[in-house]
Short mmCIF file of C-alpha atoms in Angstrom, two decimals:
data_model
loop_
_atom_site.label_atom_id
_atom_site.label_comp_id
_atom_site.label_asym_id
_atom_site.label_seq_id
_atom_site.Cartn_x
_atom_site.Cartn_y
_atom_site.Cartn_z
CA UNK A 1 9.05 -12.31 4.17
CA UNK A 2 12.15 -10.15 3.94
CA UNK A 3 10.04 -7.09 3.04
CA UNK A 4 7.77 -7.71 6.03
CA UNK A 5 10.77 -8.09 8.32
CA UNK A 6 12.40 -4.92 6.99
CA UNK A 7 9.13 -3.04 7.40
CA UNK A 8 8.87 -4.09 11.05
CA UNK A 9 12.44 -2.92 11.68
CA UNK A 10 11.61 0.38 10.00
CA UNK A 11 8.43 0.93 12.00
CA UNK A 12 10.33 0.29 15.25
CA UNK A 13 12.21 3.54 14.57
CA UNK A 14 10.15 6.25 16.30
CA UNK A 15 10.29 8.73 13.40
CA UNK A 16 9.31 6.16 10.78
CA UNK A 17 6.65 4.61 12.99
CA UNK A 18 5.06 8.01 13.61
CA UNK A 19 5.13 8.93 9.92
CA UNK A 20 3.46 5.64 8.99
CA UNK A 21 0.73 5.89 11.60
CA UNK A 22 -0.07 9.47 10.62
CA UNK A 23 0.15 9.20 6.84
CA UNK A 24 0.33 5.66 5.52
CA UNK A 25 -2.47 3.48 4.16
CA UNK A 26 -0.72 0.23 5.11
CA UNK A 27 -3.46 -0.71 7.62
CA UNK A 28 -6.51 -0.09 5.44
CA UNK A 29 -4.93 -0.83 2.04
CA UNK A 30 -2.01 -3.26 2.58
CA UNK A 31 -2.21 -4.91 -0.84
CA UNK A 32 -2.10 -1.57 -2.60
CA UNK A 33 0.86 -0.56 -0.47
CA UNK A 34 2.65 -3.83 -1.29
CA UNK A 35 2.11 -3.41 -5.02
CA UNK A 36 3.31 0.20 -4.96
CA UNK A 37 6.41 -0.79 -2.97
CA UNK A 38 7.39 -3.39 -5.56
CA UNK A 39 6.68 -0.97 -8.40
CA UNK A 40 8.94 1.64 -6.81
CA UNK A 41 11.70 -0.91 -6.21
CA UNK A 42 11.48 -2.04 -9.83
CA UNK A 43 11.95 1.50 -11.03
CA UNK A 44 14.81 2.25 -8.63
CA UNK A 45 16.67 -1.00 -9.28
CA UNK A 46 16.14 -1.21 -13.05
CA UNK A 47 18.71 -0.53 -15.72
CA UNK A 48 17.14 2.69 -17.04
CA UNK A 49 18.86 5.70 -15.46
CA UNK A 50 16.10 8.08 -16.56
CA UNK A 51 13.40 5.94 -14.92
CA UNK A 52 15.46 5.71 -11.74
CA UNK A 53 15.99 9.48 -11.60
CA UNK A 54 12.28 10.10 -12.19
CA UNK A 55 11.30 7.68 -9.43
CA UNK A 56 13.85 9.14 -7.01
CA UNK A 57 12.41 12.61 -7.64
CA UNK A 58 8.89 11.27 -7.03
CA UNK A 59 9.93 9.62 -3.75
CA UNK A 60 11.63 12.80 -2.61
CA UNK A 61 8.48 14.82 -3.32
CA UNK A 62 6.46 12.24 -1.40
CA UNK A 63 8.83 12.26 1.58
CA UNK A 64 8.97 16.07 1.64
CA UNK A 65 5.23 16.07 2.40
CA UNK A 66 5.59 13.76 5.43
CA UNK A 67 6.52 15.63 8.58
CA UNK A 68 4.92 16.39 11.94
CA UNK A 69 5.04 15.30 15.56
CA UNK A 70 4.24 11.97 17.19
CA UNK A 71 2.02 11.30 20.24
CA UNK A 72 4.91 12.32 22.53
CA UNK A 73 5.44 15.63 20.68
CA UNK A 74 8.66 14.39 19.08
CA UNK A 75 9.20 15.67 15.54
CA UNK A 76 9.42 13.35 12.56
CA UNK A 77 10.56 14.17 9.04
CA UNK A 78 10.67 11.66 6.19
CA UNK A 79 13.45 13.69 4.57
CA UNK A 80 15.79 13.21 7.56
CA UNK A 81 18.87 11.62 5.92
CA UNK A 82 19.61 9.45 8.96
CA UNK A 83 16.08 8.06 8.88
CA UNK A 84 16.31 7.35 5.15
CA UNK A 85 19.64 5.62 5.71
CA UNK A 86 17.99 3.34 8.28
CA UNK A 87 15.32 2.33 5.75
CA UNK A 88 18.03 1.28 3.29
CA UNK A 89 19.93 -0.46 6.10
CA UNK A 90 16.90 -2.59 7.00
CA UNK A 91 16.45 -3.64 3.37
CA UNK A 92 20.09 -4.67 3.07
CA UNK A 93 20.25 -6.50 6.41
CA UNK A 94 16.93 -8.28 5.77
CA UNK A 95 18.18 -9.42 2.37
CA UNK A 96 21.32 -10.86 3.98
CA UNK A 97 19.19 -12.56 6.65
CA UNK A 98 16.86 -13.94 3.99
CA UNK A 99 19.74 -15.62 2.17
CA UNK A 100 21.17 -16.98 5.40
CA UNK A 101 17.90 -18.44 6.70
CA UNK A 102 17.05 -19.69 3.21
CA UNK A 103 20.11 -21.95 3.16
CA UNK A 104 22.23 -19.91 0.76
CA UNK A 105 24.34 -17.53 2.91
CA UNK A 106 26.21 -14.85 0.99
CA UNK A 107 30.00 -14.98 0.86
CA UNK A 108 31.95 -11.90 1.91
CA UNK A 109 32.62 -10.57 -1.60
CA UNK A 110 28.98 -10.92 -2.65
CA UNK A 111 27.80 -9.29 0.55
CA UNK A 112 30.14 -6.35 0.05
CA UNK A 113 28.96 -5.96 -3.54
CA UNK A 114 25.34 -5.99 -2.38
CA UNK A 115 26.14 -3.39 0.28
CA UNK A 116 27.68 -1.09 -2.32
CA UNK A 117 24.50 -1.37 -4.39
CA UNK A 118 22.38 -0.33 -1.42
CA UNK A 119 24.71 2.60 -0.83
CA UNK A 120 24.19 3.58 -4.47
CA UNK A 121 20.43 3.34 -3.90
CA UNK A 122 20.76 6.00 -1.20
CA UNK A 123 22.97 8.13 -3.44
CA UNK A 124 20.39 7.91 -6.22
CA UNK A 125 17.90 9.46 -3.80
CA UNK A 126 20.20 12.46 -3.50
CA UNK A 127 21.51 11.66 -0.02
CA UNK A 128 25.18 11.55 0.85
CA UNK A 129 26.57 8.03 0.96
CA UNK A 130 28.18 8.91 4.30
CA UNK A 131 24.88 8.50 6.12
CA UNK A 132 25.58 4.78 5.85
CA UNK A 133 28.97 3.51 7.10
CA UNK A 134 31.61 3.41 4.39
CA UNK A 135 32.42 -0.29 4.76
CA UNK A 136 30.48 -3.46 5.44
CA UNK A 137 32.53 -4.11 8.57
CA UNK A 138 31.49 -0.73 9.99
CA UNK A 139 27.88 -1.32 8.98
CA UNK A 140 27.32 -4.13 11.48
CA UNK A 141 28.38 -1.91 14.38
CA UNK A 142 26.07 0.85 13.10
CA UNK A 143 23.19 -1.62 12.72
CA UNK A 144 23.58 -3.02 16.25
CA UNK A 145 23.80 0.48 17.72
CA UNK A 146 20.55 1.64 16.10
CA UNK A 147 18.75 -1.54 17.16
CA UNK A 148 20.01 -1.28 20.75
CA UNK A 149 19.69 2.47 21.26
CA UNK A 150 17.05 3.92 18.92
CA UNK A 151 14.37 1.33 18.15
CA UNK A 152 11.21 1.20 20.26
CA UNK A 153 8.02 -0.76 20.66
CA UNK A 154 6.11 1.76 18.53
CA UNK A 155 2.40 1.76 17.80
CA UNK A 156 3.10 1.02 14.13
CA UNK A 157 5.15 -2.05 15.08
CA UNK A 158 2.33 -3.34 17.29
CA UNK A 159 -0.25 -2.73 14.57
CA UNK A 160 1.70 -4.82 12.06
CA UNK A 161 2.42 -7.70 14.43
CA UNK A 162 -0.87 -7.88 16.33
CA UNK A 163 -3.53 -6.33 14.08
CA UNK A 164 -2.60 -6.33 10.42
CA UNK A 165 -1.89 -10.05 10.05
CA UNK A 166 -5.04 -11.03 11.96
CA UNK A 167 -7.33 -8.61 10.10
CA UNK A 168 -5.70 -8.55 6.67
CA UNK A 169 -8.39 -7.70 4.09
CA UNK A 170 -8.85 -10.01 1.14
CA UNK A 171 -7.12 -8.96 -2.10
CA UNK A 172 -9.39 -7.71 -4.84
CA UNK A 173 -9.63 -11.01 -6.71
CA UNK A 174 -10.74 -12.89 -3.56
CA UNK A 175 -13.17 -10.38 -2.08
CA UNK A 176 -16.19 -12.51 -2.99
CA UNK A 177 -14.76 -15.54 -1.13
CA UNK A 178 -14.82 -14.17 2.43
CA UNK A 179 -15.18 -17.54 4.16
CA UNK A 180 -12.25 -19.09 2.32
CA UNK A 181 -10.11 -16.02 2.97
CA UNK A 182 -11.05 -15.79 6.65
CA UNK A 183 -10.24 -19.47 7.21
CA UNK A 184 -6.84 -19.18 5.56
CA UNK A 185 -6.04 -15.94 7.37
CA UNK A 186 -6.93 -17.45 10.75
CA UNK A 187 -4.15 -20.01 10.26
CA UNK A 188 -1.61 -17.99 8.29
CA UNK A 189 -1.85 -14.73 10.25
CA UNK A 190 -0.43 -16.00 13.56
CA UNK A 191 2.19 -18.07 11.72
CA UNK A 192 3.45 -15.07 9.74
CA UNK A 193 3.52 -13.02 12.93
CA UNK A 194 5.50 -15.68 14.80
CA UNK A 195 7.96 -16.09 11.92
CA UNK A 196 8.52 -12.34 11.70
CA UNK A 197 9.04 -11.91 15.45
CA UNK A 198 11.45 -14.84 15.66
CA UNK A 199 13.59 -13.37 12.85
CA UNK A 200 14.06 -10.00 14.60
CA UNK A 201 17.20 -9.10 16.58
CA UNK A 202 17.05 -10.53 20.10
CA UNK A 203 17.69 -7.17 21.79
CA UNK A 204 14.68 -5.63 20.02
CA UNK A 205 12.44 -8.57 20.92
CA UNK A 206 13.47 -8.33 24.55
CA UNK A 207 13.11 -4.56 24.83
CA UNK A 208 9.75 -4.51 23.00
CA UNK A 209 8.42 -7.43 25.05
CA UNK A 210 7.73 -9.53 21.96
CA UNK A 211 6.79 -13.12 22.81
CA UNK A 212 9.21 -15.94 22.03
CA UNK A 213 6.99 -18.92 21.20
CA UNK A 214 8.43 -22.43 21.59
CA UNK A 215 9.67 -23.68 18.24
CA UNK A 216 9.22 -20.31 16.55
CA UNK A 217 12.87 -20.06 15.51
CA UNK A 218 12.78 -23.55 14.00
CA UNK A 219 9.54 -22.65 12.20
CA UNK A 220 11.15 -19.46 10.90
CA UNK A 221 14.19 -21.19 9.50
CA UNK A 222 11.98 -23.89 7.97
CA UNK A 223 9.76 -21.28 6.30
CA UNK A 224 12.75 -19.47 4.80
CA UNK A 225 14.28 -22.77 3.66
CA UNK A 226 11.04 -23.78 1.93
CA UNK A 227 10.76 -20.34 0.30
CA UNK A 228 14.41 -20.63 -0.75
CA UNK A 229 13.56 -23.76 -2.76
CA UNK A 230 11.88 -21.45 -5.27
CA UNK A 231 15.33 -20.89 -6.78
CA UNK A 232 15.10 -24.39 -8.28
CA UNK A 233 11.93 -23.57 -10.19
CA UNK A 234 12.12 -22.58 -13.88
CA UNK A 235 12.94 -18.94 -14.56
CA UNK A 236 9.89 -16.74 -14.61
CA UNK A 237 7.62 -19.03 -12.59
CA UNK A 238 7.75 -16.93 -9.45
CA UNK A 239 8.45 -13.22 -9.47
CA UNK A 240 7.50 -11.24 -6.39
CA UNK A 241 6.38 -8.20 -8.35
CA UNK A 242 4.12 -10.37 -10.55
CA UNK A 243 2.50 -11.96 -7.49
CA UNK A 244 2.00 -8.52 -5.91
CA UNK A 245 0.46 -7.22 -9.12
CA UNK A 246 -1.83 -10.23 -9.38
CA UNK A 247 -3.18 -9.69 -5.88
CA UNK A 248 -4.17 -6.11 -6.68
CA UNK A 249 -5.91 -6.87 -9.97
CA UNK A 250 -9.60 -6.07 -10.12
CA UNK A 251 -11.96 -8.89 -11.17
CA UNK A 252 -13.16 -6.52 -13.91
CA UNK A 253 -9.66 -6.11 -15.32
CA UNK A 254 -9.07 -7.13 -18.92
CA UNK A 255 -5.64 -8.48 -17.91
CA UNK A 256 -5.44 -12.20 -18.95
CA UNK A 257 -4.17 -13.05 -15.44
CA UNK A 258 -7.39 -11.70 -13.92
CA UNK A 259 -9.47 -13.92 -16.18
CA UNK A 260 -7.41 -16.98 -15.26
CA UNK A 261 -7.68 -16.35 -11.53
CA UNK A 262 -11.35 -15.51 -11.95
CA UNK A 263 -11.92 -18.92 -13.53
CA UNK A 264 -10.23 -20.62 -10.56
CA UNK A 265 -12.28 -18.51 -8.16
CA UNK A 266 -15.51 -19.48 -9.94
CA UNK A 267 -14.49 -23.12 -9.70
CA UNK A 268 -14.02 -22.78 -5.95
CA UNK A 269 -17.44 -21.18 -5.64
CA UNK A 270 -19.08 -23.97 -7.67
CA UNK A 271 -17.35 -26.60 -5.55
CA UNK A 272 -18.62 -24.87 -2.41
CA UNK A 273 -22.14 -24.80 -3.81
CA UNK A 274 -21.95 -28.53 -4.61
CA UNK A 275 -20.80 -29.31 -1.07
CA UNK A 276 -23.71 -27.33 0.35
CA UNK A 277 -26.13 -29.29 -1.86
CA UNK A 278 -24.75 -32.63 -0.69
CA UNK A 279 -24.64 -31.65 2.98
CA UNK A 280 -27.89 -32.45 4.85
CA UNK A 281 -28.14 -29.09 6.60
CA UNK A 282 -31.36 -27.08 6.51
CA UNK A 283 -31.19 -24.23 4.10
CA UNK A 284 -30.89 -21.10 6.22
CA UNK A 285 -29.70 -18.78 3.53
CA UNK A 286 -31.18 -15.35 3.46
CA UNK A 287 -32.67 -14.06 0.21
CA UNK A 288 -30.04 -12.63 -2.04
CA UNK A 289 -29.72 -8.92 -1.54
CA UNK A 290 -30.30 -6.76 -4.55
CA UNK A 291 -27.22 -4.80 -5.62
CA UNK A 292 -27.12 -1.38 -4.04
CA UNK A 293 -26.31 1.58 -6.27
CA UNK A 294 -24.45 3.26 -3.42
CA UNK A 295 -23.08 2.67 0.06
CA UNK A 296 -24.31 3.58 3.48
CA UNK A 297 -22.68 6.72 4.85
CA UNK A 298 -20.70 4.63 7.38
CA UNK A 299 -19.46 2.19 4.72
CA UNK A 300 -18.45 4.97 2.34
CA UNK A 301 -16.62 6.77 5.15
CA UNK A 302 -14.75 3.62 6.16
CA UNK A 303 -13.86 2.23 2.74
CA UNK A 304 -13.24 5.39 0.73
CA UNK A 305 -12.66 8.50 2.81
CA UNK A 306 -10.73 6.99 5.74
CA UNK A 307 -7.70 5.93 3.71
CA UNK A 308 -5.39 5.54 6.74
CA UNK A 309 -7.91 3.44 8.68
CA UNK A 310 -7.71 5.44 11.93
CA UNK A 311 -11.44 6.15 12.19
CA UNK A 312 -11.22 9.83 11.18
CA UNK A 313 -10.75 11.80 8.00
CA UNK A 314 -7.91 14.29 8.02
CA UNK A 315 -5.58 15.77 5.43
CA UNK A 316 -3.37 12.61 5.32
CA UNK A 317 -6.38 10.61 4.08
CA UNK A 318 -6.93 12.90 1.12
CA UNK A 319 -3.19 13.18 0.56
CA UNK A 320 -3.11 9.38 0.31
CA UNK A 321 -5.66 9.55 -2.51
CA UNK A 322 -3.56 12.16 -4.30
CA UNK A 323 -0.45 10.03 -3.79
CA UNK A 324 -2.12 6.93 -5.26
CA UNK A 325 -3.46 8.80 -8.28
CA UNK A 326 -0.10 10.47 -8.90
CA UNK A 327 1.64 7.10 -8.86
CA UNK A 328 -0.92 5.49 -11.15
CA UNK A 329 -0.56 8.28 -13.69
CA UNK A 330 3.20 8.74 -13.19
CA UNK A 331 2.77 12.49 -12.93
CA UNK A 332 5.55 15.05 -13.20
CA UNK A 333 6.03 17.66 -10.49
CA UNK A 334 3.74 20.40 -11.91
CA UNK A 335 0.81 18.02 -12.52
CA UNK A 336 1.35 16.28 -9.18
CA UNK A 337 1.38 19.59 -7.30
CA UNK A 338 -1.79 20.67 -9.10
CA UNK A 339 -3.53 17.45 -8.02
CA UNK A 340 -2.37 17.80 -4.41
CA UNK A 341 -3.54 21.43 -4.37
CA UNK A 342 -6.97 20.36 -5.64
CA UNK A 343 -7.22 17.76 -2.88
CA UNK A 344 -6.11 20.35 -0.32
CA UNK A 345 -8.89 22.69 -1.46
CA UNK A 346 -11.41 19.85 -1.18
CA UNK A 347 -10.17 19.09 2.34
CA UNK A 348 -10.79 22.69 3.36
CA UNK A 349 -14.28 22.43 1.88
CA UNK A 350 -14.98 19.20 3.80
CA UNK A 351 -13.57 20.65 7.01
CA UNK A 352 -15.75 23.73 6.77
CA UNK A 353 -18.89 21.74 6.06
CA UNK A 354 -18.44 18.70 8.32
CA UNK A 355 -16.09 19.46 11.23
CA UNK A 356 -18.74 20.37 13.79
CA UNK A 357 -16.58 20.15 16.95
CA UNK A 358 -13.62 22.04 15.48
CA UNK A 359 -10.99 19.39 16.28
CA UNK A 360 -9.49 19.63 12.81
CA UNK A 361 -10.77 16.29 11.58
CA UNK A 362 -14.03 14.67 10.49
CA UNK A 363 -15.45 11.71 12.39
CA UNK A 364 -17.78 9.08 11.00
CA UNK A 365 -20.59 10.54 13.09
CA UNK A 366 -19.98 14.05 11.76
CA UNK A 367 -19.97 12.75 8.21
CA UNK A 368 -23.15 10.70 8.67
CA UNK A 369 -24.93 13.66 10.28
CA UNK A 370 -24.14 15.89 7.32
CA UNK A 371 -25.16 15.43 3.72
CA UNK A 372 -23.23 12.45 2.27
CA UNK A 373 -24.04 13.69 -1.21
CA UNK A 374 -22.11 16.92 -0.68
CA UNK A 375 -20.45 18.02 -3.92
CA UNK A 376 -19.11 21.54 -3.66
CA UNK A 377 -17.03 23.57 -6.11
CA UNK A 378 -13.73 22.20 -4.78
CA UNK A 379 -14.72 18.59 -5.51
CA UNK A 380 -15.89 19.54 -8.99
CA UNK A 381 -12.59 21.31 -9.54
CA UNK A 382 -10.75 18.21 -8.33
CA UNK A 383 -12.59 16.10 -10.92
CA UNK A 384 -11.50 18.50 -13.65
CA UNK A 385 -7.86 18.38 -12.51
CA UNK A 386 -7.91 14.58 -12.44
CA UNK A 387 -9.39 14.48 -15.93
CA UNK A 388 -6.63 16.76 -17.23
CA UNK A 389 -3.96 14.58 -15.59
CA UNK A 390 -5.45 11.42 -17.10
CA UNK A 391 -5.95 12.91 -20.57
CA UNK A 392 -2.28 12.67 -21.52
CA UNK A 393 -2.70 13.68 -25.16
CA UNK A 394 -4.97 16.61 -24.33
CA UNK A 395 -7.71 15.67 -26.81
CA UNK A 396 -10.45 16.25 -24.19
CA UNK A 397 -11.34 12.57 -24.03
CA UNK A 398 -9.90 9.52 -22.30
CA UNK A 399 -9.08 6.59 -24.54
CA UNK A 400 -8.59 2.95 -23.56
CA UNK A 401 -4.87 3.26 -22.77
CA UNK A 402 -5.36 6.36 -20.61
CA UNK A 403 -8.25 4.65 -18.84
CA UNK A 404 -6.16 1.57 -18.02
CA UNK A 405 -3.29 3.70 -16.75
CA UNK A 406 -5.58 5.13 -14.08
CA UNK A 407 -7.85 2.22 -13.22
CA UNK A 408 -5.87 -0.95 -14.13
CA UNK A 409 -9.12 -2.43 -15.35
CA UNK A 410 -11.06 -2.98 -18.54
CA UNK A 411 -12.24 -0.06 -20.67
CA UNK A 412 -15.95 -0.27 -19.88
CA UNK A 413 -17.32 2.03 -22.53
CA UNK A 414 -20.09 0.82 -24.82
CA UNK A 415 -20.25 2.87 -28.06
CA UNK A 416 -23.83 1.68 -28.64
CA UNK A 417 -24.98 3.48 -25.51
CA UNK A 418 -22.53 6.35 -25.20
CA UNK A 419 -22.17 7.20 -28.87
CA UNK A 420 -18.38 6.98 -28.57
CA UNK A 421 -15.81 4.63 -27.14
CA UNK A 422 -14.02 7.65 -25.69
CA UNK A 423 -14.65 8.94 -22.21
CA UNK A 424 -15.66 12.61 -22.31
CA UNK A 425 -14.88 15.20 -19.65
CA UNK A 426 -18.53 15.51 -18.63
CA UNK A 427 -18.97 11.73 -18.29
CA UNK A 428 -15.73 11.43 -16.32
CA UNK A 429 -16.63 14.27 -13.94
CA UNK A 430 -20.16 12.92 -13.45
CA UNK A 431 -18.93 9.43 -12.51
CA UNK A 432 -16.20 10.78 -10.23
CA UNK A 433 -18.66 13.02 -8.36
CA UNK A 434 -21.20 10.22 -8.05
CA UNK A 435 -18.56 7.96 -6.52
CA UNK A 436 -16.86 10.50 -4.25
CA UNK A 437 -20.17 11.63 -2.76
CA UNK A 438 -21.26 8.05 -2.02
CA UNK A 439 -24.19 8.11 -4.42
CA UNK A 440 -23.15 5.03 -6.36
CA UNK A 441 -20.52 2.34 -6.53
CA UNK A 442 -18.14 2.19 -9.45
CA UNK A 443 -16.31 -0.82 -10.86
CA UNK A 444 -13.60 1.61 -11.93
CA UNK A 445 -13.14 3.67 -8.74
CA UNK A 446 -13.77 0.85 -6.24
CA UNK A 447 -10.47 -0.94 -7.06
CA UNK A 448 -8.71 2.42 -7.17
CA UNK A 449 -9.74 3.96 -3.83
CA UNK A 450 -11.96 1.55 -1.89
CA UNK A 451 -10.30 -1.87 -2.03
CA UNK A 452 -7.37 -2.98 0.13
#
């Protein structure tokens, strides 16, 4: 809840809101975004200085690629030190609020120690500590000023509060239980939205015209109090990063947690089937559809190519793919740049072939009217670059560990049929091209690029 609240406060800043709407996958792939956020926080807040420095360098490279102008022609730049300071400020203030609403308010000394740690977080990113006030006492004046003078009712804020919660896609492990997920979301979505709104600063709620539902503040405090009771559970029972990782696991993963959740999911499905048998309702089920080897052009466009979920394919969509792959493989700067360059070349190839009206982007109609199976030299080159990045030991094959690093799923290679448990360059390139041109689904690439 604190992360959601901090995210809303971030998106209310016009520069951050514009950067998110133009470049982020938080609408189409929220679970992936959540998992990656926790992974980054783990690296930045861990005890290993080398890991922290490596992650800070990765974040700086990511932010350096995010700049442009918003709908009102105002510039945004993710490397703006004042903007980055606001992100850290929202995390600190939301943590303090979380403790307060959860019935365990921080004393002054603890709060000051926590504030120093967040200042160090900013310093680790290479920014001057002075972009945040030097003392905690000065921080509250800075925080109130930004809320009162700089935050707006941005499009990104409205999307989170009024669209994302109501249309949140099911996590990978629950995708085959759409009715159960939709029923739970119909109840939980509005509640989460009301709790988040009620926890925001009053001046922001008033200026953004956010509704103040009767009893919402009481509900908010109650929700935080209930969540705060988790501190009485045994150590290790609930860890946010473990929950986030669980939600992004593929059903095909060989992770023991995936098998356990899969067993529960199968039990729910059997219970549902039993209820249908006992319920005297005429059977109106349609014949089971045979599995399709591929997707329709519209489905492939929506689930794979349109990573940002805005209805068009532009460079930020392909950059999002490069960003996800770079994070999965924990690439260094040279390899990461090579992968981004390969995606940039593929974008130029797509633009040339599919952008019929010359508006600099590809619509679903333009894609469907062209040849969905398009596989030009740039896409083939991209497959080769991705293979090289995945093949860490350079032996021209991908073993089980390298496979899991990329896909987070089981190593589905049958030596009886392939002749080798390794994954050769030709096999890798063939499967990647088949997936990226919409010719066939893939239980490896679907969780990587298609699922939320």
